């Protein structure tokens, strides 16, 4: 696997490098705040150090696979960006990246995490793709005292789901993403831009995300009540449910016009099909997780248009990579050209993980001391392709927040369906492309 | 023995005596691993040990007791949760929760057995799976254990095993080794005993064994409870190494399918089979797991191929061809003709 990958990268490398050289010679980089970082330039004057190892874990197979769809592309790009090594202190260190698949299974995730730590002896452990990925691997890093950076899971399930204590935090594990307070604000903004009766029907499953979103103190219920919404919560359903009739009839009875939840795609498809069969027609359906990926919307056909969701990253986000200087638009265009697939939100976050790792290593005083690496992580202040990553103690020591806006699926021109940003009250620097419309 | 009788029943073979010597030597080497082995190798061996122990227990159930359960993850997950209950909420030392989980697993298997034993054949298999799903749904409702979200084992609980990391890892390693050795020895002794004879008879034909006066129900119940005891204890051990539990992880059917794969390709109804199967499983997994879907396709095709071409498994082929038996549980009749 490793060998065959390397062969592939050579092809990519040629493309990538010429483009990067072009960009820097054309002086395009100068127009942005970020210049190609000095740590990536190889200098003849530097001695070469030992290889620095990065471990990366994601759900490449199984039900969570869409979250890792862009991994091969992103890692190929990162490998070519790292090909000259990274300067740490006075030495240039070659970078090795080890990639592991969780099979969407938290047990396997813990197993590969400990393999990367103990066998491959990685210097930094990374991972992304729902709490089922971030939590088991972070737990292994914490007990084995290995610096760890994760992303792509709301921070409350990540932090409180691991038994985190806000006063103390964790020593070795850091995370960047948005939180429940952001998704609540975004959803409320979307709903307030429509004319509805403010009755919300909730579909929250009995899993890490569903329990956090539906939490009576930290989740949606208290905020909905204070903002004048009426909540119809039918209780936590078990995942891979095949009958939502009870929920649908409760929603119909209460005259629900807004449906919300955090569902996996198969559950949402079941719900939305049965809603059509049973004549339930809400004005807004704003659901987390299920509506992130174009493939899920295409599976719904035209009933997918008008559905709305949280948006963490798009090609029009006004950010650039600190590694390659590429804009969000350039990175997703390269993905579409390279794979022939439509862009997805995780692309930016996967890329940003490696941006942070490179930046951390560049500031690490002693690469042989995990404590020194983790100190460099804690000191991070970096503008990445997903926004600023800075662990400044808010909301908790180990979490840095990235912006979140609201989007709606519409018929596309280039692609079958497009995710359009329709509300940016929570992050006004992200451009709006349309207005929220009732279904 | 030699001249006292013209006929005798032979229990041990030349290979089994050689095997015993080799086995003791191997055990000595395995015990010494923490003094010279790397952390990664120890960690892998711990996994090999608990998977092998699970495979031996399932083999006892299905290969001897005729109880084809696809719901052993019920006891595994139950044991895993007992680790969290007793180490976090009661304050029992993490290692002591392992036998405790075993005992509680055995107790809970009694009512389960009376339920699923009413079902036969395929219905039994499906019934055990349903029980495992019910266990999962119940544990998903217990908020104190994290509900559907799951819970992490606090670092302090793990540190309480031993303050130094190397002592802690060695302790877990030795516990895992002790568990797998105990499981194999108990199963071996059980099968060589009177009860083993009854189980072998049940394996070959339930009706015939009943007609010979074997109490099928009692023999099966004994095996079922023992398997539940072992599986629950191993569950506590497993989640002590995983550090995190959730209903989906604890009651994952993959625990049982992995073990079925191992027993089927190794050779069902023998003690050697699960050992061979475990070795093959890890030999396939270690270099190939990074291939994602292709690895899973390969595992599946291996199982299909062996089921079609060698239904008695790889050990079945070997022992038939070379008459090898490292764990002889059968009785062979021998006689001498030059007796004076």
XYZ file of C-alpha atoms in Angstrom:
779
model
C 0.000 0.000 0.000
C 2.638 2.466 1.021
C 4.715 1.672 -2.029
C 1.894 1.922 -4.499
C 0.877 5.229 -2.963
C 4.310 6.663 -3.402
C 4.225 5.879 -7.108
C 0.926 7.702 -7.381
C 2.273 10.753 -5.605
C 5.090 11.222 -8.041
C 2.520 11.950 -10.701
C 0.732 14.393 -8.441
C 3.940 15.913 -7.273
C 4.891 17.022 -10.744
C 1.551 18.737 -11.256
C 1.440 20.280 -7.797
C 4.949 21.560 -7.693
C 4.799 23.241 -11.049
C 1.642 24.976 -10.004
C 3.073 26.056 -6.713
C 6.182 27.354 -8.391
C 4.014 29.174 -10.839
C 2.053 30.778 -8.082
C 5.099 31.946 -6.232
C 6.885 33.217 -9.334
C 3.806 35.032 -10.494
C 3.764 36.760 -7.153
C 0.182 35.846 -6.449
C 1.114 34.814 -2.973
C 2.236 38.319 -2.185
C -1.307 39.547 -2.508
C -2.428 37.389 0.390
C -1.640 37.635 4.048
C 0.130 34.302 3.928
C 3.421 33.722 2.184
C 4.851 30.284 1.473
C 6.331 29.488 4.858
C 10.049 29.444 5.342
C 9.870 26.098 7.113
C 9.100 24.384 3.830
C 12.029 25.765 1.874
C 14.937 23.423 1.810
C 18.232 25.083 2.428
C 21.550 23.523 1.625
C 23.063 24.935 4.790
C 20.928 22.738 7.073
C 21.849 19.304 8.306
C 19.129 16.723 7.858
C 17.497 15.319 10.971
C 15.621 12.120 11.697
C 12.301 11.523 9.948
C 9.357 13.043 11.815
C 6.303 10.792 11.810
C 2.699 11.890 11.547
C -0.106 9.395 12.122
C -3.487 10.061 10.521
C -6.681 8.114 11.267
C -10.030 8.368 9.499
C -13.066 6.197 8.659
C -12.156 5.223 5.097
C -14.602 2.327 4.940
C -18.004 1.699 6.545
C -20.968 4.012 7.127
C -18.790 7.041 7.953
C -16.762 6.706 4.730
C -18.091 9.952 3.129
C -16.211 11.869 5.835
C -12.936 10.410 4.538
C -13.726 10.558 0.819
C -11.260 13.379 0.174
C -8.425 11.910 2.248
C -6.404 10.360 -0.574
C -6.447 13.615 -2.491
C -5.584 15.786 0.499
C -2.791 13.541 1.725
C -1.270 13.304 -1.758
C -1.146 17.090 -1.858
C 0.307 17.263 1.646
C 2.982 14.693 0.835
C 4.148 16.750 -2.100
C 4.097 19.908 0.023
C 6.249 18.097 2.608
C 8.607 16.506 0.109
C 11.536 18.729 1.065
C 10.967 18.140 4.747
C 10.291 20.637 7.511
C 12.853 22.786 9.271
C 12.739 22.189 13.004
C 15.332 24.115 14.974
C 18.480 24.016 12.891
C 17.753 20.811 11.019
C 15.608 19.792 8.061
C 13.506 16.769 8.970
C 11.881 14.545 6.355
C 8.184 13.900 7.080
C 6.573 10.456 7.035
C 2.786 10.151 7.071
C 1.093 6.940 8.222
C -2.571 6.571 7.267
C -4.965 4.178 9.030
C -8.605 3.203 8.456
C -11.027 2.809 11.389
C -13.580 0.839 9.329
C -16.061 3.267 11.015
C -15.638 1.173 14.163
C -14.558 2.797 17.459
C -12.847 -0.452 18.569
C -10.735 -0.600 15.436
C -10.015 3.104 15.835
C -8.540 2.559 19.317
C -6.538 -0.363 17.939
C -4.973 1.527 15.008
C -4.307 4.524 17.264
C -2.294 2.380 19.640
C -0.556 0.739 16.689
C 0.509 4.130 15.340
C 1.690 5.169 18.789
C 3.502 1.995 19.796
C 4.632 0.440 16.519
C 5.111 3.367 14.153
C 6.087 5.652 17.066
C 4.399 8.697 15.547
C 5.400 12.108 16.863
C 1.936 13.595 16.337
C -1.312 11.640 16.119
C -4.101 13.158 14.036
C -7.583 12.140 13.048
C -10.964 13.374 11.925
C -14.521 12.324 11.212
C -17.253 12.310 13.925
C -16.809 11.593 17.668
C -16.571 7.858 16.876
C -13.165 8.630 15.373
C -11.855 11.570 17.390
C -12.715 10.232 20.848
C -11.160 6.735 20.846
C -7.948 7.948 19.238
C -7.652 10.945 21.564
C -8.124 8.669 24.583
C -5.236 6.490 23.402
C -3.053 9.572 22.839
C -3.864 10.968 26.287
C -2.914 7.787 28.185
C 0.178 7.164 26.036
C 1.250 10.815 26.299
C 1.445 11.526 22.579
C 0.633 14.981 21.127
C -2.671 14.741 19.292
C -4.677 17.058 16.990
C -8.180 16.212 15.784
C -11.026 17.858 13.942
C -14.434 17.320 12.391
C -16.596 16.565 15.440
C -18.577 19.214 17.381
C -16.515 20.112 20.412
C -19.020 19.214 23.167
C -19.293 15.504 22.222
C -15.502 15.532 21.830
C -14.752 17.229 25.145
C -17.578 16.218 27.489
C -18.008 12.857 25.730
C -14.509 11.990 26.911
C -15.259 13.085 30.461
C -13.399 16.378 30.042
C -13.311 18.777 32.968
C -13.372 22.416 31.745
C -11.249 23.539 34.702
C -8.472 21.057 33.964
C -8.781 20.076 30.307
C -6.603 17.429 28.703
C -2.807 17.454 28.643
C -2.054 15.929 25.242
C -5.086 16.214 22.996
C -6.276 19.271 21.050
C -9.234 19.758 18.710
C -10.557 22.390 16.312
C -14.133 22.599 15.018
C -17.353 24.393 15.871
C -19.731 23.664 18.745
C -23.383 23.241 19.615
C -23.794 26.947 20.406
C -22.774 27.674 16.800
C -25.067 25.152 15.185
C -27.958 26.331 17.368
C -27.342 29.961 16.341
C -27.084 29.007 12.668
C -30.266 26.939 12.688
C -32.205 29.687 14.502
C -30.999 32.277 11.965
C -32.172 30.050 9.117
C -35.588 29.518 10.682
C -36.020 33.178 11.620
C -35.518 34.138 7.977
C -38.703 32.210 7.096
C -42.314 32.914 7.977
C -43.321 29.949 10.179
C -45.396 29.119 13.253
C -42.113 28.426 15.152
C -43.045 24.845 16.033
C -39.938 22.624 15.774
C -40.008 18.838 15.581
C -36.745 17.231 16.690
C -35.166 13.954 15.527
C -32.231 13.271 17.792
C -30.736 9.744 17.917
C -29.328 8.021 20.974
C -25.677 8.572 20.065
C -22.906 10.989 21.007
C -24.211 13.749 18.734
C -27.929 13.225 19.362
C -27.574 13.218 23.150
C -25.497 16.392 23.061
C -27.859 18.247 20.694
C -30.922 17.240 22.674
C -29.339 17.900 26.081
C -31.761 19.780 28.351
C -29.056 22.106 29.663
C -26.386 22.395 26.951
C -28.320 21.509 23.804
C -31.133 22.932 21.695
C -34.094 22.753 24.171
C -33.233 25.704 26.493
C -32.285 28.024 23.597
C -35.391 27.156 21.590
C -37.560 27.927 24.612
C -35.891 31.279 25.244
C -36.195 32.333 21.580
C -39.922 31.641 21.401
C -39.885 28.305 19.602
C -42.071 25.384 20.628
C -40.199 22.092 20.687
C -41.774 18.709 19.914
C -39.176 16.177 21.116
C -40.285 12.565 20.684
C -37.254 11.204 22.545
C -34.017 9.619 21.365
C -34.484 7.079 18.605
C -32.131 4.166 17.964
C -29.909 4.570 14.915
C -30.773 2.702 11.700
C -34.418 3.049 12.572
C -36.725 1.867 9.823
C -39.963 3.427 10.992
C -40.485 7.099 11.785
C -44.301 6.918 11.645
C -44.678 7.713 15.347
C -42.517 10.830 15.038
C -44.246 11.933 11.834
C -47.726 11.591 13.300
C -46.655 13.475 16.443
C -45.255 16.246 14.236
C -48.422 16.387 12.147
C -50.580 16.551 15.247
C -48.572 19.431 16.693
C -48.568 21.212 13.328
C -44.776 21.180 13.091
C -43.420 23.441 10.352
C -39.714 23.067 11.089
C -37.889 19.735 11.381
C -34.440 19.494 12.910
C -32.051 16.844 14.126
C -28.634 15.299 13.689
C -29.041 12.117 11.697
C -26.945 9.675 9.731
C -27.876 9.661 6.020
C -29.776 6.300 5.966
C -32.010 7.414 8.855
C -32.761 10.730 7.209
C -33.630 9.039 3.905
C -36.063 6.761 5.740
C -37.656 9.674 7.576
C -37.961 11.894 4.513
C -39.433 9.122 2.330
C -42.009 8.235 4.984
C -42.826 11.925 5.502
C -43.725 12.122 1.803
C -45.813 8.945 1.976
C -47.684 10.181 5.012
C -48.305 13.675 3.628
C -46.161 15.566 6.117
C -44.906 18.808 4.503
C -42.793 21.019 6.786
C -41.583 24.429 5.581
C -37.987 23.893 6.677
C -35.951 20.749 7.258
C -32.609 21.659 8.808
C -30.669 18.585 9.813
C -27.035 18.110 10.811
C -24.687 15.392 9.519
C -27.111 13.751 7.020
C -27.170 16.617 4.532
C -23.454 17.354 4.328
C -22.606 15.304 1.265
C -23.814 15.694 -2.334
C -24.172 11.924 -2.715
C -26.831 11.858 0.026
C -28.791 14.639 -1.684
C -28.543 12.975 -5.093
C -29.989 9.819 -3.528
C -33.060 11.825 -2.514
C -33.519 13.272 -6.012
C -35.564 16.450 -6.292
C -36.877 15.947 -2.774
C -33.371 16.889 -1.701
C -33.666 20.480 -2.871
C -34.701 22.977 -0.225
C -33.236 20.937 2.645
C -30.872 22.955 4.800
C -27.863 22.201 6.913
C -24.917 23.647 8.793
C -21.983 24.661 6.558
C -18.446 24.520 7.922
C -16.523 24.975 4.711
C -17.163 25.858 1.069
C -14.975 26.802 -1.893
C -16.016 30.421 -1.309
C -14.743 30.617 2.268
C -12.283 33.543 2.260
C -9.309 31.580 3.585
C -6.006 30.343 2.193
C -3.748 27.439 3.000
C -0.686 28.413 5.023
C 1.150 25.509 3.380
C 0.529 25.970 -0.327
C -1.012 29.436 -0.532
C -4.026 27.942 -2.324
C -7.396 29.518 -1.661
C -10.393 27.419 -0.609
C -11.655 27.734 -4.175
C -8.362 26.558 -5.664
C -8.154 23.570 -3.325
C -11.669 22.381 -4.149
C -11.190 23.017 -7.862
C -8.067 20.867 -7.757
C -10.067 18.164 -5.950
C -12.836 18.236 -8.564
C -10.335 18.116 -11.408
C -8.301 15.359 -9.804
C -11.117 13.044 -8.724
C -13.979 14.046 -11.020
C -16.203 14.358 -7.927
C -18.020 17.307 -6.429
C -16.242 19.105 -3.549
C -17.226 18.145 0.025
C -16.835 20.017 3.293
C -14.172 17.807 4.921
C -11.555 18.701 2.242
C -10.660 21.966 3.954
C -10.545 20.486 7.443
C -8.330 17.573 6.416
C -5.945 19.991 4.769
C -6.011 22.281 7.808
C -5.027 19.415 10.136
C -1.757 19.043 8.258
C -1.300 22.805 8.092
C -1.459 22.896 11.875
C 0.928 19.944 12.164
C 3.490 21.604 9.879
C 3.191 24.896 11.728
C 3.522 23.166 15.113
C 6.640 21.285 14.028
C 8.169 24.492 12.697
C 7.806 26.064 16.147
C 8.797 23.004 18.158
C 11.962 23.588 20.160
C 12.943 19.961 20.691
C 11.299 17.492 18.325
C 12.480 14.569 20.454
C 10.429 15.777 23.392
C 6.678 15.145 23.132
C 6.205 17.802 25.838
C 7.890 20.372 23.615
C 5.634 19.402 20.668
C 2.487 19.638 22.774
C 3.611 23.040 24.052
C 3.963 24.179 20.420
C 0.422 22.899 19.737
C -0.948 24.882 22.668
C 0.832 28.028 21.403
C -0.623 27.722 17.874
C -1.936 30.892 16.226
C -2.374 30.061 12.571
C -4.630 31.257 9.757
C -5.564 28.091 7.907
C -7.818 27.219 5.005
C -10.677 26.794 7.522
C -9.981 29.996 9.463
C -7.873 30.804 12.488
C -6.734 27.953 14.738
C -5.761 29.214 18.172
C -6.182 27.364 21.454
C -6.683 30.412 23.629
C -8.663 28.759 26.416
C -12.072 29.454 24.878
C -14.443 27.664 25.088
C -12.083 25.247 26.887
C -8.327 24.768 26.923
C -8.231 22.053 24.255
C -10.737 23.428 21.754
C -10.329 26.060 19.056
C -13.449 27.115 17.204
C -13.915 27.604 13.469
C -16.762 29.615 11.865
C -20.122 28.094 10.940
C -22.852 29.365 8.619
C -26.148 28.057 7.247
C -26.731 26.592 3.794
C -29.491 25.226 1.601
C -29.359 22.674 -1.218
C -30.484 24.040 -4.587
C -30.432 22.757 -8.153
C -26.944 23.377 -9.468
C -25.548 24.317 -12.833
C -22.183 22.551 -12.847
C -23.228 19.851 -10.385
C -26.635 18.327 -9.981
C -27.218 19.981 -6.605
C -25.281 22.748 -4.905
C -24.974 23.645 -1.236
C -25.522 27.398 -1.146
C -24.673 29.585 1.852
C -27.920 31.416 2.648
C -27.215 32.849 6.076
C -23.968 34.250 7.450
C -25.093 36.194 10.516
C -22.761 34.035 12.604
C -19.692 34.727 10.425
C -20.176 37.717 8.164
C -16.834 37.292 6.386
C -18.212 34.238 4.580
C -20.116 35.326 1.458
C -23.826 34.562 1.070
C -24.885 33.093 -2.290
C -28.656 33.091 -2.008
C -31.662 33.456 0.295
C -33.318 30.774 2.406
C -36.557 29.617 0.794
C -39.327 27.438 2.232
C -39.482 23.895 0.799
C -0.253 -50.683 31.470
C 1.934 -52.370 28.855
C 1.464 -56.038 29.684
C -1.374 -55.941 32.132
C -3.966 -55.989 29.440
C -4.274 -56.892 25.785
C -6.367 -53.784 25.126
C -6.020 -50.281 26.393
C -7.312 -46.799 25.686
C -4.639 -44.449 24.519
C -5.104 -40.768 25.431
C -1.759 -39.184 24.641
C 0.276 -39.364 21.456
C 3.904 -38.761 20.594
C 2.986 -35.355 19.172
C 1.008 -34.470 22.251
C 3.948 -35.249 24.518
C 6.240 -33.268 22.224
C 3.558 -30.584 22.073
C 3.407 -30.394 25.862
C 7.165 -29.823 26.060
C 7.092 -27.242 23.268
C 4.027 -25.621 24.806
C 5.723 -25.163 28.168
C 8.775 -23.709 26.447
C 6.599 -21.330 24.422
C 4.751 -20.301 27.574
C 8.058 -19.535 29.311
C 9.088 -17.356 26.367
C 5.724 -15.576 26.359
C 5.897 -14.912 30.093
C 9.293 -13.279 29.656
C 8.203 -10.948 26.801
C 7.758 -7.828 28.991
C 11.451 -8.050 29.945
C 12.729 -7.837 26.394
C 9.855 -7.162 23.992
C 8.763 -3.829 22.553
C 5.569 -2.064 23.584
C 3.996 -2.543 20.149
C 4.648 -6.307 20.151
C 3.206 -6.631 23.661
C 0.133 -4.721 22.648
C -0.366 -6.926 19.574
C 0.132 -10.078 21.659
C -2.499 -8.911 24.156
C -4.932 -8.657 21.271
C -3.880 -12.061 19.923
C -4.435 -13.564 23.394
C -7.917 -12.227 23.917
C -9.057 -13.005 20.378
C -7.703 -16.553 20.761
C -9.460 -16.945 24.104
C -12.738 -15.757 22.573
C -12.244 -18.158 19.657
C -11.629 -21.100 22.018
C -14.801 -20.292 23.942
C -16.907 -19.994 20.798
C -15.390 -23.221 19.496
C -16.402 -24.944 22.721
C -19.939 -23.635 22.283
C -20.393 -24.336 18.588
C -17.854 -27.039 17.891
C -18.660 -29.228 20.895
C -21.904 -28.017 22.403
C -23.596 -27.531 19.016
C -24.631 -24.072 20.247
C -24.048 -21.855 17.208
C -24.369 -18.513 18.975
C -23.927 -15.291 17.018
C -24.672 -13.264 20.126
C -21.607 -13.785 22.327
C -21.027 -10.025 22.063
C -23.866 -9.750 24.593
C -21.558 -11.135 27.293
C -18.472 -9.402 25.929
C -20.165 -6.004 26.030
C -21.714 -6.776 29.406
C -18.263 -7.580 30.794
C -16.858 -4.402 29.264
C -19.541 -2.325 30.941
C -18.897 -4.076 34.282
C -15.323 -2.755 34.087
C -16.719 0.793 33.864
C -19.373 0.217 36.555
C -17.020 -1.269 39.123
C -13.865 0.731 38.447
C -15.557 4.151 38.157
C -18.663 3.898 40.326
C -17.623 1.343 42.966
C -13.868 1.844 43.036
C -12.758 -1.747 42.477
C -9.206 -2.038 41.096
C -9.343 -2.263 37.303
C -7.697 -5.705 37.093
C -10.038 -7.196 39.729
C -13.049 -6.219 37.645
C -12.007 -8.932 35.159
C -12.936 -11.984 37.311
C -15.843 -10.015 38.748
C -17.205 -9.356 35.257
C -16.817 -13.073 34.536
C -18.876 -14.094 37.566
C -21.620 -11.581 36.791
C -21.575 -12.663 33.145
C -22.093 -16.284 34.219
C -24.988 -15.256 36.479
C -26.735 -13.272 33.765
C -26.230 -16.096 31.276
C -28.570 -18.330 33.323
C -31.835 -16.511 32.543
C -30.582 -15.911 28.985
C -29.928 -19.627 28.555
C -33.431 -20.581 29.672
C -34.741 -18.190 27.043
C -32.583 -19.107 24.061
C -32.373 -22.848 24.796
C -36.028 -23.070 23.833
C -34.928 -22.325 20.282
C -33.163 -24.774 17.982
C -30.750 -24.500 15.066
C -31.051 -21.311 13.078
C -33.627 -19.968 15.504
C -31.121 -20.355 18.321
C -28.508 -18.378 16.357
C -30.946 -15.565 15.617
C -32.260 -15.657 19.192
C -28.793 -15.110 20.631
C -28.263 -12.187 18.280
C -31.563 -10.669 19.388
C -30.465 -11.019 23.017
C -27.242 -9.149 22.210
C -29.244 -6.355 20.561
C -31.498 -6.165 23.613
C -28.431 -5.849 25.849
C -27.202 -3.039 23.604
C -30.512 -1.181 23.789
C -30.600 -1.518 27.574
C -27.074 -0.201 28.062
C -27.811 2.647 25.604
C -30.492 3.860 28.037
C -28.246 3.990 31.118
C -27.259 7.644 31.349
C -24.780 7.033 34.196
C -22.741 4.900 31.769
C -22.875 7.481 29.006
C -26.042 6.192 27.332
C -25.777 5.982 23.572
C -22.815 8.359 23.572
C -20.478 6.050 25.443
C -17.878 6.875 28.079
C -14.127 7.061 28.424
C -12.210 5.311 31.181
C -10.688 8.077 33.332
C -6.914 8.244 33.127
C -6.807 7.888 36.924
C -8.411 4.417 36.743
C -5.792 3.215 34.291
C -3.014 4.766 36.357
C -4.327 2.975 39.450
C -3.158 -0.367 37.999
C 0.423 0.817 38.463
C 1.948 4.252 38.406
C 4.689 3.407 35.940
C 3.704 2.817 32.356
C 5.935 -0.219 31.859
C 4.607 -2.021 34.951
C 1.056 -1.209 33.869
C 1.576 -2.578 30.367
C 3.333 -5.679 31.688
C 0.466 -6.291 34.133
C -2.140 -6.125 31.388
C 0.028 -8.383 29.237
C 0.384 -11.046 31.937
C -3.307 -10.881 32.759
C -4.166 -11.436 29.093
C -1.719 -14.322 28.871
C -3.117 -15.863 32.055
C -6.648 -15.576 30.676
C -5.882 -17.344 27.397
C -3.824 -20.089 29.089
C -6.558 -20.641 31.663
C -9.224 -20.840 28.958
C -7.267 -23.387 26.901
C -6.307 -25.526 29.919
C -9.845 -25.571 31.328
C -11.335 -26.462 27.936
C -8.716 -29.183 27.432
C -9.352 -30.720 30.849
C -13.107 -30.399 30.384
C -12.989 -32.188 27.056
C -10.822 -34.988 28.461
C -13.240 -35.502 31.322
C -16.512 -37.423 31.442
C -18.314 -34.219 30.398
C -16.073 -33.915 27.365
C -17.137 -37.369 26.233
C -20.761 -36.285 26.572
C -20.072 -33.089 24.595
C -18.291 -34.983 21.824
C -21.279 -37.281 21.623
C -23.620 -34.298 21.377
C -21.433 -32.757 18.689
C -21.677 -35.917 16.581
C -25.375 -36.568 17.090
C -27.759 -35.070 19.602
C -30.356 -37.832 19.293
C -27.821 -40.642 19.574
C -26.203 -39.102 22.628
C -29.551 -38.699 24.328
C -30.395 -42.324 23.643
C -27.119 -43.278 25.343
C -28.152 -41.445 28.490
C -26.360 -38.140 28.065
C -28.187 -35.250 29.694
C -27.972 -32.918 26.688
C -29.566 -29.943 28.410
C -27.226 -30.035 31.394
C -24.116 -30.509 29.279
C -25.079 -27.617 27.012
C -26.010 -25.348 29.900
C -22.647 -25.970 31.542
C -20.821 -25.048 28.341
C -22.973 -21.979 27.801
C -22.382 -20.645 31.309
C -18.663 -21.276 31.105
C -18.467 -19.480 27.736
C -20.425 -16.538 29.174
C -18.076 -16.419 32.183
C -14.988 -16.358 29.970
C -16.415 -13.970 27.388
C -17.548 -11.433 29.996
C -14.165 -11.556 31.756
C -12.421 -11.048 28.412
C -14.816 -8.150 27.689
C -13.582 -6.337 30.797
C -9.985 -6.983 29.726
C -10.626 -5.760 26.163
C -12.134 -2.457 27.229
C -9.325 -1.946 29.712
C -7.078 -1.750 26.639
C -9.558 0.189 24.464
C -10.130 2.831 27.210
C -13.488 3.801 25.733
C -16.838 2.052 25.557
C -20.108 2.753 23.772
C -23.068 0.436 23.165
C -22.180 0.187 19.470
C -18.570 -0.745 20.256
C -19.335 -3.106 23.137
C -22.134 -5.076 21.490
C -20.598 -4.972 18.020
C -21.428 -8.168 16.125
C -17.937 -7.990 14.607
C -16.611 -9.497 17.844
C -18.484 -12.683 17.073
C -18.020 -12.682 13.292
C -14.251 -12.322 13.692
C -14.227 -15.258 16.057
C -16.439 -17.345 13.757
C -14.077 -16.570 10.867
C -11.126 -17.741 12.965
C -12.762 -20.950 14.136
C -14.122 -21.849 10.705
C -10.861 -21.371 8.810
C -8.792 -22.919 11.604
C -10.981 -25.962 12.101
C -14.099 -26.240 14.210
C -14.360 -28.863 16.935
C -10.647 -28.994 17.748
C -8.517 -27.023 20.191
C -5.737 -26.591 17.617
C -8.128 -25.078 15.025
C -8.758 -21.730 16.775
C -5.017 -21.381 17.402
C -4.234 -21.836 13.693
C -7.174 -19.593 12.782
C -6.007 -16.811 15.108
C -2.513 -16.937 13.635
C -3.910 -16.765 10.080
C -6.247 -13.912 10.995
C -3.433 -11.792 12.377
C -1.068 -12.725 9.543
C -3.693 -11.457 7.091
C -4.647 -8.405 9.099
C -1.274 -6.948 10.012
C 0.042 -6.329 6.494
C -3.283 -5.953 4.683
C -5.654 -3.962 6.907
C -4.479 -0.690 5.324
C -6.067 -1.714 2.025
C -9.523 -0.778 3.358
C -12.370 -2.463 1.526
C -10.055 -4.837 -0.371
C -8.868 -6.308 2.906
C -12.431 -7.054 3.988
C -13.188 -8.607 0.589
C -10.095 -10.778 0.940
C -11.132 -11.945 4.430
C -14.580 -12.853 3.140
C -13.263 -14.747 0.121
C -10.773 -16.648 2.298
C -13.615 -17.812 4.520
C -15.793 -18.817 1.551
C -12.936 -20.661 -0.129
C -12.096 -22.641 2.999
C -15.722 -23.459 3.731
C -16.105 -24.838 0.198
C -12.767 -26.599 -0.222
C -11.946 -27.647 3.338
C -15.034 -27.557 5.543
C -13.062 -29.126 8.392
C -10.695 -26.131 8.356
C -6.962 -25.909 7.947
C -6.180 -27.889 11.078
C -8.611 -30.548 9.901
C -6.593 -30.958 6.712
C -3.282 -31.111 8.580
C -4.351 -33.532 11.283
C -6.006 -35.850 8.772
C -2.949 -35.918 6.549
C -0.269 -36.270 9.230
C -2.252 -37.712 12.170
C -1.087 -34.818 14.353
C -2.798 -34.019 17.626
C -1.302 -31.551 20.088
C -4.361 -31.562 22.315
C -5.644 -35.139 22.160
C -9.160 -35.226 23.560
C -10.146 -38.381 21.752
C -9.756 -41.920 23.047
C -8.058 -44.431 20.797
C -8.251 -48.147 21.279
C -4.831 -49.922 21.075
C -3.926 -53.559 21.491
C -0.887 -55.816 21.440
C -0.701 -59.161 19.711
C 2.590 -60.485 21.170
C 1.312 -60.588 24.722
C 2.327 -63.797 26.537
